Amino acid sequence: MVIAPTFFREGAAGKKLWINPADVDIETDPRGRPVGAKLRSDGQPVVIGGTEKMSKSKNNGVDPQIIIDQYGADTARFFIIFAAPPEQTLEWSDAGVEGAFRFLRRIWNFAYSNKNEIGVYQSRSKQEPDEYCLKALNNEQRDVYREMHLALKQANFDLQRLQFNTVASACMKILKALEQQMVIVTSDMNTKAVAITNGFSILLRLLSPIAPHITQTLWQELGYGDDILSAPWPEVDEAALVQDEIDLIIQVNGKLRGKLRVAKDADHAMLEQLALAYPSVEKLLAGQAAKKIIVVPGRLINVVI
Amino acid sequence: MQQDYKPKNIEVVVQQYWKEKLAFRAEDQSEKPKYYCLSMFPYPPASCTGHVRNYTIGDVLSRYHRMKGFNVMQPMGWDAFGLPAENAALANNVPPAAWTYSNIDVMRTQLQSLGLGVDWSREVTTCKPDYYRWEQWLFTRLFQKGLIYKKTSSVNWDPVDHTVLANEQVIDGRGWRSGALVEKRDIPMYFMRITQYAEELLADLDQLEGWPEQVKTMQRNWIGKSYGVRFAFPYQLDGKQDKLWVYTTRADTIMGVTFVAVAAEHPLATRAAQGNPALTAFIDECKHGGVAEADIATMEKKGMDTGLKVTHPLTGEQVPVWIGNYVLMGYGEGAVMAVPAHDERDFGFAKKYGLPIKQVITKGRDDGFGDGSGYGGGTASGARSEDGSGTDSGGIDTPFTIVRWQEWYGSKVVGVCINSGKYDGLGYTSAVDSIAADLAVKGLGEKKVQFRLRDWGISRQRYWGCPIPIIHCAHCGDVPVPDEQLPVVLPENVTITGAGSPLAKMPEFYETTCPQCGGAAKRETDTMDTFVESSWYYARYTSPGCTTGMVDERAQYWLPVDQYVGGIEHAILHLLYARFFNKLMRDEGLFGETTFTSVSQKKKSKRGGQNPLMNRLPTCSRKVW
């Protein structure tokens, strides 16, 4: 079922005259909530009705062709998939359609501004996770790379259980990760290019069933290949998911003092030592011994003084 | 590379690229595993968002599987026959065919602009002779096998649209489209003997592991297998001994029968109405209103005493026979025993007409056999809130009363027989066994398995449908059209007047000769229910261009469907009929043995083992008959 907002005016004898959402301009408050609506043709207000199942009688049907004509098929498809899982009701929303369009535009813009890095990089596989790449990443880059593969893992799982809306949101996460990857400062530009090239190919392939036109176009434009449909489905780089270092929260008397990156298998003695040597902890201790050190594995170290 | 994202420019280019590359052609032979993704096909004027959503979901699945290395088939077609085309023809003064074809063109363009990865070489249009001729062929085969038969039948007649309505098309006793009060009419119709496959259709549900439980439950309930007892009330009328047969799943309550209710069309009702204007008027009244079960459940229960009496088969008591508007001639025997104490509907009826209420079931024993503690608790709270009193628990602890009916009275689980003579103290199972045995000794009854499912009436008194391939000959009777005369082509250039079928006014269509005796004969002018077309299109997609039969050997490669994407509103009828046709076609030998023997058990049915994705979506304008 697809539902959409309704608008009407009271006619003679209280009869409601239903007005199609496409003919209405909605005014919203700063938080985006609708506060009023006007009929575009006469500029006069109309009443905002409930959100109801699309029907002729309520005149709230949205012709998908209008969306396709205005924003393109990929936007219509992305919105439909992203807005609700298949077995649930889809609520039509103009804001949602625009959001879908903006996301696809962001992908295009990312491709355009990085076309040289991606387009030039030819020496290694553009598609497959790259051991060399992973080893050469610095900590910050590796975190972002892991984020991306976590999102891919979830998406592949969700595809198996026919939950496509989360696949669409995984694409958003991956784009965000790639954007982060871009701004990380590093002198090793080659490694960065590998990470971007590889990551963007994952994004394009994962997105291609939902938004097939833009992904096919960029696949060719960036020199990944001729036909994205014949490319292999992106698989998770399991090595990327292995976390050999984790961040622990450092507290002094229960108060947050900072974050500490430690080896995942570091033992208690090592953690206590590291915590005591942490600059802000060291400063607060001012040479005294800590009364107690509480370690919550995988989460935090609390130094009581 | 362009700096700005301009979807219009790139989408046209990409779609052209796919077209030239035949990117979505499904190969009939491949090293790759096959993946057949079936989206329910649209009724062409439908251009709503629900459909676009449905096809987008199917396309995402198809593209994903293609990239995962499957040989994917995603076909598309048009469910093109149906009433809306006739109505549009009437309103716009265009022939239904022209209207339909132009809608198909519009919709095809729209779906193509969506970028669906469809193998268009497999397109199916159900109103074209190359499709429906094979449906007619199957009809003649089934007719010869007795799987299609003619029967005069009481149907829902829409006096405004001049057509028979399916039960589902009758809403609150009115035609779903016209809103006219529905009448019951007796007309000759062709029926498909789906009941012959009831057991198999039911049993297969257990093997459809990928089907949503909700859908399987709906189909199970629709098929409605019940275990009960069929038995008779003997009577003497007009000097003749006869028996009034009924069926019950509650034979343990037989000692509580205080009257029998028959349908308005039952022979006993007809007999009783002779010379009785009041009864005649009541029977006429009953014949208005739908035959749909939902209507029966909600409408006011009305009845009238026929004055006739029948003999209780076990007690020998005389039992009055009533006509009840809630008894359907088409279900079971068209007569039911009434046990007001233990059936809510009978209870209401008895209270209304002052008929006796005799308790024969009491609450269970404490030996755990008939324990209903949890059950009783729920009823109790419900009853309390209903009458606002905390003193009357209304549950299993409440003694039987004829003031208000309680749910436990009707439970098979908590009850044991009382006031039932030799059956006193027996629980449900042993009471039924013992009563059935006693009836059998008297030759008045036996245990019987019954299905709720009824045969499928496929005749429609409409023009825009597949002509029924039968020739009526005064000498030879109903003769199926021979293969070499198929298809019986539906004339496309007709004028729709809105009153009756145009075919019945076209001698050039109906005047023919009998294939057997060569004498003058009349062609059948009814067409088939459009559900027939939608029951096998999934198979036709596998064999595009096949001119030798419904399908060819390619069906064996592609079936079963691996993924179905369709709305939950088709969960009962459409999917049940599709499963039925799968069996009919199998029994015609259309699928080689291997399709159904060498494939693992769970894939036995066409959608077996896989995941039919039901989204609740596409409810708009797809016709439902």
PDB file of N, CA and C in Angstrom, chain A residues 98-150:
ATOM      1  N   GLU A  98      12.825  14.413  -2.806  1.00  0.00           N
ATOM      2  CA  GLU A  98      13.917  15.363  -2.982  1.00  0.00           C
ATOM      3  C   GLU A  98      15.194  14.878  -2.311  1.00  0.00           C
ATOM      4  N   GLY A  99      15.014  14.265  -1.139  1.00  0.00           N
ATOM      5  CA  GLY A  99      16.170  13.714  -0.430  1.00  0.00           C
ATOM      6  C   GLY A  99      16.864  12.652  -1.267  1.00  0.00           C
ATOM      7  N   ALA A 100      16.079  11.821  -1.927  1.00  0.00           N
ATOM      8  CA  ALA A 100      16.649  10.779  -2.782  1.00  0.00           C
ATOM      9  C   ALA A 100      17.438  11.412  -3.920  1.00  0.00           C
ATOM     10  N   PHE A 101      16.855  12.452  -4.493  1.00  0.00           N
ATOM     11  CA  PHE A 101      17.537  13.123  -5.599  1.00  0.00           C
ATOM     12  C   PHE A 101      18.865  13.744  -5.136  1.00  0.00           C
ATOM     13  N   ARG A 102      18.801  14.383  -3.954  1.00  0.00           N
ATOM     14  CA  ARG A 102      20.026  15.024  -3.434  1.00  0.00           C
ATOM     15  C   ARG A 102      21.124  14.001  -3.182  1.00  0.00           C
ATOM     16  N   PHE A 103      20.725  12.831  -2.694  1.00  0.00           N
ATOM     17  CA  PHE A 103      21.727  11.803  -2.432  1.00  0.00           C
ATOM     18  C   PHE A 103      22.408  11.360  -3.731  1.00  0.00           C
ATOM     19  N   LEU A 104      21.598  11.152  -4.764  1.00  0.00           N
ATOM     20  CA  LEU A 104      22.182  10.718  -6.036  1.00  0.00           C
ATOM     21  C   LEU A 104      23.080  11.811  -6.614  1.00  0.00           C
ATOM     22  N   ARG A 105      22.660  13.052  -6.402  1.00  0.00           N
ATOM     23  CA  ARG A 105      23.479  14.157  -6.893  1.00  0.00           C
ATOM     24  C   ARG A 105      24.811  14.209  -6.147  1.00  0.00           C
ATOM     25  N   ARG A 106      24.755  13.882  -4.848  1.00  0.00           N
ATOM     26  CA  ARG A 106      25.995  13.876  -4.054  1.00  0.00           C
ATOM     27  C   ARG A 106      26.960  12.821  -4.594  1.00  0.00           C
ATOM     28  N   ILE A 107      26.395  11.697  -4.987  1.00  0.00           N
ATOM     29  CA  ILE A 107      27.245  10.654  -5.564  1.00  0.00           C
ATOM     30  C   ILE A 107      27.893  11.143  -6.852  1.00  0.00           C
ATOM     31  N   TRP A 108      27.058  11.782  -7.667  1.00  0.00           N
ATOM     32  CA  TRP A 108      27.585  12.301  -8.936  1.00  0.00           C
ATOM     33  C   TRP A 108      28.702  13.313  -8.662  1.00  0.00           C
ATOM     34  N   ASN A 109      28.443  14.206  -7.718  1.00  0.00           N
ATOM     35  CA  ASN A 109      29.429  15.245  -7.419  1.00  0.00           C
ATOM     36  C   ASN A 109      30.721  14.638  -6.888  1.00  0.00           C
ATOM     37  N   PHE A 110      30.582  13.622  -6.055  1.00  0.00           N
ATOM     38  CA  PHE A 110      31.769  12.962  -5.516  1.00  0.00           C
ATOM     39  C   PHE A 110      32.587  12.364  -6.665  1.00  0.00           C
ATOM     40  N   ALA A 111      31.871  11.718  -7.591  1.00  0.00           N
ATOM     41  CA  ALA A 111      32.552  11.098  -8.723  1.00  0.00           C
ATOM     42  C   ALA A 111      33.249  12.164  -9.569  1.00  0.00           C
ATOM     43  N   TYR A 112      32.522  13.265  -9.773  1.00  0.00           N
ATOM     44  CA  TYR A 112      33.088  14.307 -10.631  1.00  0.00           C
ATOM     45  C   TYR A 112      34.350  14.900 -10.019  1.00  0.00           C
ATOM     46  N   SER A 113      34.273  15.192  -8.702  1.00  0.00           N
ATOM     47  CA  SER A 113      35.430  15.850  -8.113  1.00  0.00           C
ATOM     48  C   SER A 113      36.601  14.892  -7.883  1.00  0.00           C
ATOM     49  N   ASN A 114      36.356  13.603  -7.929  1.00  0.00           N
ATOM     50  CA  ASN A 114      37.459  12.656  -7.736  1.00  0.00           C
ATOM     51  C   ASN A 114      37.750  11.846  -8.989  1.00  0.00           C
ATOM     52  N   LYS A 115      37.229  12.334 -10.101  1.00  0.00           N
ATOM     53  CA  LYS A 115      37.355  11.519 -11.315  1.00  0.00           C
ATOM     54  C   LYS A 115      38.810  11.294 -11.699  1.00  0.00           C
ATOM     55  N   ASN A 116      39.671  12.229 -11.330  1.00  0.00           N
ATOM     56  CA  ASN A 116      41.067  12.051 -11.716  1.00  0.00           C
ATOM     57  C   ASN A 116      41.728  10.953 -10.901  1.00  0.00           C
ATOM     58  N   GLU A 117      41.527  11.002  -9.570  1.00  0.00           N
ATOM     59  CA  GLU A 117      42.101   9.956  -8.719  1.00  0.00           C
ATOM     60  C   GLU A 117      41.614   8.583  -9.177  1.00  0.00           C
ATOM     61  N   ILE A 118      40.295   8.490  -9.365  1.00  0.00           N
ATOM     62  CA  ILE A 118      39.731   7.192  -9.697  1.00  0.00           C
ATOM     63  C   ILE A 118      40.065   6.811 -11.133  1.00  0.00           C
ATOM     64  N   GLY A 119      39.928   7.809 -12.012  1.00  0.00           N
ATOM     65  CA  GLY A 119      40.120   7.520 -13.426  1.00  0.00           C
ATOM     66  C   GLY A 119      41.559   7.156 -13.759  1.00  0.00           C
ATOM     67  N   VAL A 120      42.503   7.734 -13.033  1.00  0.00           N
ATOM     68  CA  VAL A 120      43.911   7.550 -13.371  1.00  0.00           C
ATOM     69  C   VAL A 120      44.444   6.241 -12.788  1.00  0.00           C
ATOM     70  N   TYR A 121      43.866   5.869 -11.679  1.00  0.00           N
ATOM     71  CA  TYR A 121      44.434   4.736 -10.967  1.00  0.00           C
ATOM     72  C   TYR A 121      44.174   3.438 -11.723  1.00  0.00           C
ATOM     73  N   GLN A 122      45.212   2.878 -12.260  1.00  0.00           N
ATOM     74  CA  GLN A 122      45.024   1.712 -13.120  1.00  0.00           C
ATOM     75  C   GLN A 122      45.856   0.521 -12.680  1.00  0.00           C
ATOM     76  N   SER A 123      46.767   0.718 -11.768  1.00  0.00           N
ATOM     77  CA  SER A 123      47.787  -0.308 -11.556  1.00  0.00           C
ATOM     78  C   SER A 123      47.262  -1.540 -10.829  1.00  0.00           C
ATOM     79  N   ARG A 124      46.217  -1.359 -10.042  1.00  0.00           N
ATOM     80  CA  ARG A 124      45.692  -2.522  -9.331  1.00  0.00           C
ATOM     81  C   ARG A 124      44.203  -2.694  -9.623  1.00  0.00           C
ATOM     82  N   SER A 125      43.691  -3.776  -9.169  1.00  0.00           N
ATOM     83  CA  SER A 125      42.264  -4.017  -9.372  1.00  0.00           C
ATOM     84  C   SER A 125      41.468  -2.859  -8.794  1.00  0.00           C
ATOM     85  N   LYS A 126      40.552  -2.401  -9.596  1.00  0.00           N
ATOM     86  CA  LYS A 126      39.730  -1.300  -9.113  1.00  0.00           C
ATOM     87  C   LYS A 126      38.568  -1.796  -8.266  1.00  0.00           C
ATOM     88  N   GLN A 127      38.304  -3.057  -8.378  1.00  0.00           N
ATOM     89  CA  GLN A 127      37.050  -3.535  -7.805  1.00  0.00           C
ATOM     90  C   GLN A 127      37.228  -4.282  -6.499  1.00  0.00           C
ATOM     91  N   GLU A 128      38.300  -5.053  -6.434  1.00  0.00           N
ATOM     92  CA  GLU A 128      38.385  -5.971  -5.307  1.00  0.00           C
ATOM     93  C   GLU A 128      39.108  -5.380  -4.117  1.00  0.00           C
ATOM     94  N   PRO A 129      38.740  -5.815  -2.931  1.00  0.00           N
ATOM     95  CA  PRO A 129      39.447  -5.363  -1.744  1.00  0.00           C
ATOM     96  C   PRO A 129      40.929  -5.679  -1.909  1.00  0.00           C
ATOM     97  N   ASP A 130      41.707  -4.807  -1.443  1.00  0.00           N
ATOM     98  CA  ASP A 130      43.106  -4.819  -1.810  1.00  0.00           C
ATOM     99  C   ASP A 130      43.943  -4.954  -0.552  1.00  0.00           C
ATOM    100  N   GLU A 131      44.659  -6.044  -0.467  1.00  0.00           N
ATOM    101  CA  GLU A 131      45.463  -6.284   0.729  1.00  0.00           C
ATOM    102  C   GLU A 131      46.487  -5.187   0.941  1.00  0.00           C
ATOM    103  N   TYR A 132      47.087  -4.859  -0.153  1.00  0.00           N
ATOM    104  CA  TYR A 132      48.107  -3.808  -0.093  1.00  0.00           C
ATOM    105  C   TYR A 132      47.496  -2.538   0.475  1.00  0.00           C
ATOM    106  N   CYS A 133      46.330  -2.255  -0.049  1.00  0.00           N
ATOM    107  CA  CYS A 133      45.620  -1.049   0.358  1.00  0.00           C
ATOM    108  C   CYS A 133      45.355  -1.060   1.857  1.00  0.00           C
ATOM    109  N   LEU A 134      44.847  -2.170   2.325  1.00  0.00           N
ATOM    110  CA  LEU A 134      44.461  -2.247   3.723  1.00  0.00           C
ATOM    111  C   LEU A 134      45.689  -2.103   4.633  1.00  0.00           C
ATOM    112  N   LYS A 135      46.784  -2.703   4.243  1.00  0.00           N
ATOM    113  CA  LYS A 135      47.987  -2.651   5.085  1.00  0.00           C
ATOM    114  C   LYS A 135      48.557  -1.254   5.145  1.00  0.00           C
ATOM    115  N   ALA A 136      48.398  -0.543   4.043  1.00  0.00           N
ATOM    116  CA  ALA A 136      49.024   0.771   3.978  1.00  0.00           C
ATOM    117  C   ALA A 136      48.181   1.865   4.630  1.00  0.00           C
ATOM    118  N   LEU A 137      46.955   1.551   4.960  1.00  0.00           N
ATOM    119  CA  LEU A 137      46.085   2.584   5.536  1.00  0.00           C
ATOM    120  C   LEU A 137      46.562   2.972   6.925  1.00  0.00           C
ATOM    121  N   ASN A 138      46.462   4.243   7.227  1.00  0.00           N
ATOM    122  CA  ASN A 138      46.745   4.634   8.608  1.00  0.00           C
ATOM    123  C   ASN A 138      45.501   4.366   9.455  1.00  0.00           C
ATOM    124  N   ASN A 139      45.631   4.553  10.771  1.00  0.00           N
ATOM    125  CA  ASN A 139      44.545   4.197  11.688  1.00  0.00           C
ATOM    126  C   ASN A 139      43.216   4.849  11.294  1.00  0.00           C
ATOM    127  N   GLU A 140      43.301   6.109  11.020  1.00  0.00           N
ATOM    128  CA  GLU A 140      42.090   6.863  10.711  1.00  0.00           C
ATOM    129  C   GLU A 140      41.451   6.336   9.434  1.00  0.00           C
ATOM    130  N   GLN A 141      42.279   6.106   8.449  1.00  0.00           N
ATOM    131  CA  GLN A 141      41.771   5.580   7.179  1.00  0.00           C
ATOM    132  C   GLN A 141      41.182   4.182   7.374  1.00  0.00           C
ATOM    133  N   ARG A 142      41.853   3.417   8.202  1.00  0.00           N
ATOM    134  CA  ARG A 142      41.392   2.046   8.408  1.00  0.00           C
ATOM    135  C   ARG A 142      40.016   2.023   9.094  1.00  0.00           C
ATOM    136  N   ASP A 143      39.819   2.925  10.025  1.00  0.00           N
ATOM    137  CA  ASP A 143      38.504   3.014  10.684  1.00  0.00           C
ATOM    138  C   ASP A 143      37.406   3.285   9.665  1.00  0.00           C
ATOM    139  N   VAL A 144      37.665   4.214   8.787  1.00  0.00           N
ATOM    140  CA  VAL A 144      36.658   4.579   7.795  1.00  0.00           C
ATOM    141  C   VAL A 144      36.423   3.414   6.832  1.00  0.00           C
ATOM    142  N   TYR A 145      37.531   2.772   6.484  1.00  0.00           N
ATOM    143  CA  TYR A 145      37.437   1.601   5.604  1.00  0.00           C
ATOM    144  C   TYR A 145      36.593   0.513   6.267  1.00  0.00           C
ATOM    145  N   ARG A 146      36.787   0.336   7.578  1.00  0.00           N
ATOM    146  CA  ARG A 146      36.016  -0.673   8.303  1.00  0.00           C
ATOM    147  C   ARG A 146      34.533  -0.305   8.322  1.00  0.00           C
ATOM    148  N   GLU A 147      34.262   0.983   8.574  1.00  0.00           N
ATOM    149  CA  GLU A 147      32.862   1.461   8.548  1.00  0.00           C
ATOM    150  C   GLU A 147      32.177   1.062   7.248  1.00  0.00           C
ATOM    151  N   MET A 148      32.913   1.253   6.176  1.00  0.00           N
ATOM    152  CA  MET A 148      32.352   0.976   4.865  1.00  0.00           C
ATOM    153  C   MET A 148      32.014  -0.511   4.724  1.00  0.00           C
ATOM    154  N   HIS A 149      32.955  -1.350   5.169  1.00  0.00           N
ATOM    155  CA  HIS A 149      32.705  -2.780   4.999  1.00  0.00           C
ATOM    156  C   HIS A 149      31.670  -3.309   5.988  1.00  0.00           C
ATOM    157  N   LEU A 150      31.557  -2.655   7.122  1.00  0.00           N
ATOM    158  CA  LEU A 150      30.468  -3.013   8.038  1.00  0.00           C
ATOM    159  C   LEU A 150      29.124  -2.732   7.374  1.00  0.00           C
TER     160      LEU A 150
END
